[in-house]
Coordinates of C-alpha atoms in Angstrom, one line a residue:
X208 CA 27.7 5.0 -28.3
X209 CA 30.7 6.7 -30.2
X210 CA 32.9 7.9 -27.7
X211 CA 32.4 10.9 -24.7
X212 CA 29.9 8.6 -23.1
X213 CA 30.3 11.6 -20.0
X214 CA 27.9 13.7 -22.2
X215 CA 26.1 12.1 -24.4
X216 CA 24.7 9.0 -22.2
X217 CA 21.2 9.6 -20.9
X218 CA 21.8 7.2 -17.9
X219 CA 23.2 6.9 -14.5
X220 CA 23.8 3.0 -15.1
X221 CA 24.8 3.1 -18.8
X222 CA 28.4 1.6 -20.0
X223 CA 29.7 2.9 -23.2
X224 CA 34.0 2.1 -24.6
X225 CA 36.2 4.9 -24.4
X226 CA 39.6 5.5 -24.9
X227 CA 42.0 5.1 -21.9
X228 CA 43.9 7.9 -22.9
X229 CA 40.7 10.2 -24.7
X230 CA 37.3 11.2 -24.3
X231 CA 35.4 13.4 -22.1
X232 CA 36.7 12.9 -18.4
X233 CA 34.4 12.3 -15.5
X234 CA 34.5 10.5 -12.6
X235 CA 34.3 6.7 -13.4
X236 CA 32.9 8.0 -16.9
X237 CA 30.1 8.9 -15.6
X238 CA 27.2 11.0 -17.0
X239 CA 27.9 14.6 -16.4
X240 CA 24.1 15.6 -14.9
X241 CA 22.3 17.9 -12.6
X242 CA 19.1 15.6 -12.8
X243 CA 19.4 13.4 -9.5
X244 CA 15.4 11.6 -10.2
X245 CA 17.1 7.7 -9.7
X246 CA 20.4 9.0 -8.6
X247 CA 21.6 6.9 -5.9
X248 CA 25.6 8.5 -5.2
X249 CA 26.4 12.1 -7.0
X250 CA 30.0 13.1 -7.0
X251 CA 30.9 16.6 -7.0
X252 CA 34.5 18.5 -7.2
X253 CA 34.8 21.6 -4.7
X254 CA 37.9 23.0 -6.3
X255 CA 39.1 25.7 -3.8
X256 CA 42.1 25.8 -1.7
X257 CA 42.6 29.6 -0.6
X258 CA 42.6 28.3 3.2
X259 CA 45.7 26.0 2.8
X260 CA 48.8 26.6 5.4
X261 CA 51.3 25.3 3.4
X262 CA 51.6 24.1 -0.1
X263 CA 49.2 25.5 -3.1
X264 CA 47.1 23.7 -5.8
X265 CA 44.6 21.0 -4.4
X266 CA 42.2 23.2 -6.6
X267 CA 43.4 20.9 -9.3
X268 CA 42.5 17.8 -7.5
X269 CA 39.2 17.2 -8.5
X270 CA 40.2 17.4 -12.5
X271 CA 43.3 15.4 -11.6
X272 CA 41.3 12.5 -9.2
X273 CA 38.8 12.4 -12.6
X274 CA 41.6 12.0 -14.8
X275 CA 42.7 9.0 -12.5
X276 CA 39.8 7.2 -12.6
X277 CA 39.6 6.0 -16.2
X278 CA 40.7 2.7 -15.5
X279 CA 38.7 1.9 -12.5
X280 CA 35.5 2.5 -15.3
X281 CA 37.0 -0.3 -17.9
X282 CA 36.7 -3.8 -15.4
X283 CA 34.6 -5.2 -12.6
X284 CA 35.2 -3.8 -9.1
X285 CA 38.2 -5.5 -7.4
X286 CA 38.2 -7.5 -4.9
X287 CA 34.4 -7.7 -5.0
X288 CA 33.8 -8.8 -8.9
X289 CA 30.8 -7.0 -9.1
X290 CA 29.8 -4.6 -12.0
X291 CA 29.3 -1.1 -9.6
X292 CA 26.4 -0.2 -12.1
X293 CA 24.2 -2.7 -11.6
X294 CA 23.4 -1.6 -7.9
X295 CA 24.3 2.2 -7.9
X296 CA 22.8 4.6 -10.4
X297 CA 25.9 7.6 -10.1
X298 CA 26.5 10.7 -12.1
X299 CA 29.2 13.2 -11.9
X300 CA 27.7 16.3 -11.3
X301 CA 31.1 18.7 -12.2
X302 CA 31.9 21.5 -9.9
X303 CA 30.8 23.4 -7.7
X304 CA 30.8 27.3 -8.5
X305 CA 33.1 29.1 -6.2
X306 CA 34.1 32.3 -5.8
X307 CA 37.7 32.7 -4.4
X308 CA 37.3 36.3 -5.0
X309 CA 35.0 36.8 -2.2
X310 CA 36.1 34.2 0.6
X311 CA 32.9 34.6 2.5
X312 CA 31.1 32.9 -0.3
X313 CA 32.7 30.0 -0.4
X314 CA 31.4 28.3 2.7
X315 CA 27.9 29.2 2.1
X316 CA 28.1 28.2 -1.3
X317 CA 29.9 24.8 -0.6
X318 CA 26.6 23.9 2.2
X319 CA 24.1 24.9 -0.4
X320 CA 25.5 23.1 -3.2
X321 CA 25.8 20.2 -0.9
X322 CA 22.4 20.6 0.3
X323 CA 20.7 20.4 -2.8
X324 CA 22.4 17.0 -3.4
X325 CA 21.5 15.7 0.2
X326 CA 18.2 16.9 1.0
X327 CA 17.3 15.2 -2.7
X328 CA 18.1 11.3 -0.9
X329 CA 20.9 10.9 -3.1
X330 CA 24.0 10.5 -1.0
X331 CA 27.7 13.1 -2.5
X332 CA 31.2 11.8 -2.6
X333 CA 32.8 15.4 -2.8
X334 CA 36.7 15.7 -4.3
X335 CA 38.6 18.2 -3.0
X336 CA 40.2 20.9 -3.0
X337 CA 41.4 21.8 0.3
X338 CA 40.0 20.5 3.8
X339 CA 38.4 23.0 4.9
X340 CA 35.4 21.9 2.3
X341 CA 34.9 19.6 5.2
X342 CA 32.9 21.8 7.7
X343 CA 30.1 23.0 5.5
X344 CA 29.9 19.5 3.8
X345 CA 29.2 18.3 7.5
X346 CA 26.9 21.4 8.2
X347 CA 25.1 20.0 4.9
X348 CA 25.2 16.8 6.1
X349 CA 24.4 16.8 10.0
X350 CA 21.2 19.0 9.1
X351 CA 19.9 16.0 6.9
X352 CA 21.1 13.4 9.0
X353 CA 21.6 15.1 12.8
X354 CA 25.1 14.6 14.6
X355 CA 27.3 12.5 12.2
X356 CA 29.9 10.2 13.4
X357 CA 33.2 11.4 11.9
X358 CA 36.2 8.6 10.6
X359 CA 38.9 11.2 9.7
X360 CA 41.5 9.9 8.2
X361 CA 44.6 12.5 8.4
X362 CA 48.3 13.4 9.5
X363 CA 46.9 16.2 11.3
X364 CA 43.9 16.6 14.1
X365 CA 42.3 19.9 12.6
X366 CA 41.6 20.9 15.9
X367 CA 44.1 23.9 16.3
X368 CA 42.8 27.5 17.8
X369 CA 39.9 28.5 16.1
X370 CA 38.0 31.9 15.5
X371 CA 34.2 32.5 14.1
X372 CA 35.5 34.2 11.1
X373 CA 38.6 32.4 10.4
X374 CA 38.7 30.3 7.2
X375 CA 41.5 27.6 7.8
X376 CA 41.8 24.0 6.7
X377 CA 43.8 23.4 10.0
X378 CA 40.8 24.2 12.5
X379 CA 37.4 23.0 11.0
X380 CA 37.1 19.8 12.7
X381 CA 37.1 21.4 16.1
X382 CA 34.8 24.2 14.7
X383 CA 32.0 20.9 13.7
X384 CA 32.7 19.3 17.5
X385 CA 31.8 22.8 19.4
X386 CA 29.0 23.5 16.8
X387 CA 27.8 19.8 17.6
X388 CA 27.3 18.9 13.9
X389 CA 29.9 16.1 15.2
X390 CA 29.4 13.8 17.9
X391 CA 33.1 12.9 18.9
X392 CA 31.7 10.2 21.7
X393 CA 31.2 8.3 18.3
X394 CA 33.6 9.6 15.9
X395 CA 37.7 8.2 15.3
X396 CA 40.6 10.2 13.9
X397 CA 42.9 7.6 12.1
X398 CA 46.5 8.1 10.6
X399 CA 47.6 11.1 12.9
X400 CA 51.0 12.1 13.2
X401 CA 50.8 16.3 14.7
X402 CA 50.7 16.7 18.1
X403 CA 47.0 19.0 19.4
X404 CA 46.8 19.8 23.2
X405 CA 43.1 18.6 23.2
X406 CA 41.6 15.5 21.6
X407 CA 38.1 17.1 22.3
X408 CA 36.7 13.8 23.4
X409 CA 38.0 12.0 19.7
X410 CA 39.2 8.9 19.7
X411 CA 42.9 9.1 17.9
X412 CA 44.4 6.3 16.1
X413 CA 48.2 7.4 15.4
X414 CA 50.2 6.3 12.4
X415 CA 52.5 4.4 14.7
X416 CA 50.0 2.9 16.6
X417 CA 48.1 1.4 13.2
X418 CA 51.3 0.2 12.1
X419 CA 52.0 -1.7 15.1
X420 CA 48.7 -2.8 15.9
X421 CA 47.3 -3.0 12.1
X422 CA 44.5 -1.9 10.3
X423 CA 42.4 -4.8 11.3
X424 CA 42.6 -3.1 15.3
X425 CA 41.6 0.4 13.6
X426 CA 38.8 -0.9 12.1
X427 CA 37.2 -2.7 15.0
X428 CA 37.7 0.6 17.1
X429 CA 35.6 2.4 14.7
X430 CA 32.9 0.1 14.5
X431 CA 32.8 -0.1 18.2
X432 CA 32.7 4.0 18.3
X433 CA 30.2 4.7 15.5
X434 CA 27.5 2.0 16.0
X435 CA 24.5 2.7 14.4
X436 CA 25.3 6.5 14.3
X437 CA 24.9 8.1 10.8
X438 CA 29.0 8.3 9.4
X439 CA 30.8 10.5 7.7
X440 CA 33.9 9.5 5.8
X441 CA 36.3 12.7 5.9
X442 CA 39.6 11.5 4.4
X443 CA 43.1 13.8 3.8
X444 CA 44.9 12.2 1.1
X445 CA 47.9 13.0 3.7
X446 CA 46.7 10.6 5.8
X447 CA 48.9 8.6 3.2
X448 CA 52.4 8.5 3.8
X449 CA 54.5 11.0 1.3
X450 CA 56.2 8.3 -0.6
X451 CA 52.4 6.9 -1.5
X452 CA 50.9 10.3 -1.7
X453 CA 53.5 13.3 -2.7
X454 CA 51.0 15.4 -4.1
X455 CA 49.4 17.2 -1.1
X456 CA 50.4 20.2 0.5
X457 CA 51.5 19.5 3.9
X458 CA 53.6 16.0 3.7
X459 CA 54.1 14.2 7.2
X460 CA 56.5 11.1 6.8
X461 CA 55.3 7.9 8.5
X462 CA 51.7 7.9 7.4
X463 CA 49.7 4.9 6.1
X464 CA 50.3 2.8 2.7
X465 CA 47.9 3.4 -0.1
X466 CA 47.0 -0.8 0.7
X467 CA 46.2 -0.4 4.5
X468 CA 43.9 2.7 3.3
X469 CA 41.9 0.6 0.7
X470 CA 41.1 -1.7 3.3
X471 CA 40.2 0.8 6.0
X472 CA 37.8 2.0 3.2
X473 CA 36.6 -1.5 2.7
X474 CA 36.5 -2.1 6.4
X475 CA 33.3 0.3 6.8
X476 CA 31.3 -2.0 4.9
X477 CA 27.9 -2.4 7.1
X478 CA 27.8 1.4 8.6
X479 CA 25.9 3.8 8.2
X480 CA 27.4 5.8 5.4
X481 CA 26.1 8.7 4.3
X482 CA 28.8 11.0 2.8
X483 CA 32.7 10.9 2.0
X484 CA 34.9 13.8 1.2
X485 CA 38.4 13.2 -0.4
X486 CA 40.5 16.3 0.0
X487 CA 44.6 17.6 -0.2
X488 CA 45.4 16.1 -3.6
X489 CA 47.8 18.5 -5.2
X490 CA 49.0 17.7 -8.5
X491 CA 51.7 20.5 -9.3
X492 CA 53.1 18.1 -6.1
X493 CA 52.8 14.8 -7.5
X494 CA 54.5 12.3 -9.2
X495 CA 53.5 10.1 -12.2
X496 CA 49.9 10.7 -10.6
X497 CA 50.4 8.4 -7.9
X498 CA 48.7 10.5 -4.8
X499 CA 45.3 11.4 -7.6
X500 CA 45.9 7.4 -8.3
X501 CA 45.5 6.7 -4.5
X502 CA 42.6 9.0 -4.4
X503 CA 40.5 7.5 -7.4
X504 CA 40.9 4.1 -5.9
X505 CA 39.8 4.9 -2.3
X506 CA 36.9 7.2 -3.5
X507 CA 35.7 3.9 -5.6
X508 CA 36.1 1.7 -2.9
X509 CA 33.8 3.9 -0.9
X510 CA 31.1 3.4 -3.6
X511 CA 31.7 -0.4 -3.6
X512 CA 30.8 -0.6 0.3
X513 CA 27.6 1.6 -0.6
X514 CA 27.5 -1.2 -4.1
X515 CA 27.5 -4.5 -1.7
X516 CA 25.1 -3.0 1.2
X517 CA 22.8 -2.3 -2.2
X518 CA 23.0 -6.0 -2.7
X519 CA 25.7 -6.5 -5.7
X520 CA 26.0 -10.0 -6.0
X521 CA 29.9 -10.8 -5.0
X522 CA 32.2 -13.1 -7.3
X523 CA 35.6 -12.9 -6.3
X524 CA 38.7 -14.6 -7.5
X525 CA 41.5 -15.6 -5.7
X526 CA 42.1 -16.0 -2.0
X527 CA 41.1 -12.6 0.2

């Protein structure tokens, strides 16, 4: 195939040579296609951030996460060695169609755009856009699936006052726990560094207490919390600390490295995944496209975990 591979392959688990630095972007390269028949993971930008409290522009995050990715689509998965296309059939399935114009929309539109992804067995990884995407992606989600277990990773709880109406990327999380699409019994927010009145029955792993206990702690608490329980990954790019993710609209110093991320990510492996969301990324706020960089990387992680429990064969090199 002569180049722009993203619209002109005719499969989900085709490989084709592009330019680095040209071509048709698309997450990972992928096919850009509606058709889900044989699709295992679809991946789906939400490019709205009219409910931000801070800093502007994570509507650009999906086209700048894409861009990001082009490398990740050239070699074999690190650490695992495997080729991701030989046990994941994925296209990128572009946008969803929001209306900013008319606020009300946008949740309704987000579920049902989700829902037709879902409700087809093929499992989204959604790019953000602003985190409010998150609650009707779990509406979408729980009514597949039931109550989700929730690994949120974040510098804020997203628990603040809330109000039916109120469209707010600052209060969805406690919206999903009241409406129960949440079960917080079985559900861990990791990387927090705001201060909220109530946990609402969450277990909260702070950014000081990973760092002195390590990732290796957080991960064992999720497992513990989430069992068997149908998981959702939910993950704030500023989560990250500013100097590993500038580009996000409200910076908290003190956050996680980009490296302890990836291997919370990897962590997962054996769950029961059924969704991610990767919101915040802002790129008029970044830097040499380090935070969209951080993004790409932990949304492909994510589909390596879904690649090994699918049975890729691992072959890696060098000591783990």
């Amino acid at each position: 195939m002569d180049g722009d591979g993203a619209f002109r392959a005719t499969g989900a688990r085709e490989h084709w040579t592009e330019m680095t630095y040209g071509g048709a972007l698309s997450f990972l390269r992928r096919r850009y296609s509606r058709e889900l028949d044989g699709v295992d993971v679809a991946v789906m930008g939400f490019p709205y951030d009219a409910s931000v409290t801070y800093r502007p522009g994570c509507r650009l995050g999906p086209r700048a996460i894409r861009a990001a990715s082009v490398q990740l689509a050239e070699l074999r998965a690190f650490p695992w060695g495997f080729d991701l296309l030989e046990s994941l059939a994925i296209v990128d399935r572009g946008d969803a169609l929001l209306d900013p114009h008319h606020p009300e929309s946008v949740a309704p539109a987000i579920e049902a755009a989700a829902t037709a992804v879902i409700r087809s067995g093929t499992k989204l990884l959604s790019l953000g856009g602003d985190h409010f995407i998150a609650w009707p992606l779990l509406r979408a989600h729980a009514a597949v699936h039931g109550p989700l277990a929730l690994v949120q990773v974040d510098a804020h709880g997203d628990l603040w006052p809330d109000d039916p109406g109120r469209i707010d990327h600052g209060t969805m999380m406690g919206r999903a726990i009241r409406e129960g699409i949440v079960d917080p019994s079985r559900s861990t927010q990791v990387g927090i560094r705001t201060y909220h009145d109530d946990p609402m029955g969450l277990e909260i792993l702070t950014a000081p207490w990973i760092h002195r206990n390590g990732i290796a702690a957080a991960i064992e608490v999720i497992r513990a919390r989430a069992g068997d329980a149908p998981l959702y990954l939910s993950f704030d790019i500023d989560g990250l600390d500013p100097a590993f993710a500038p580009g996000t609209g409200t910076p908290v110093p003190g956050g996680l490295a980009s490296w302890q991320a990836l291997e919370l990510v990897r962590g997962l492996a054996g769950l029961n995944l059924v969704g991610m969301d990767l919101v915040e990324v802002s790129p008029p706020f970044d830097h040499a496209e380090i935070t969209a960089l951080a993004a790409a990387h932990l949304a492909h992680d994510w589909l390596c975990v879904l690649a090994a429990e699918a049975g890729a064969v691992q072959a890696p090199v060098g000591r783990l």
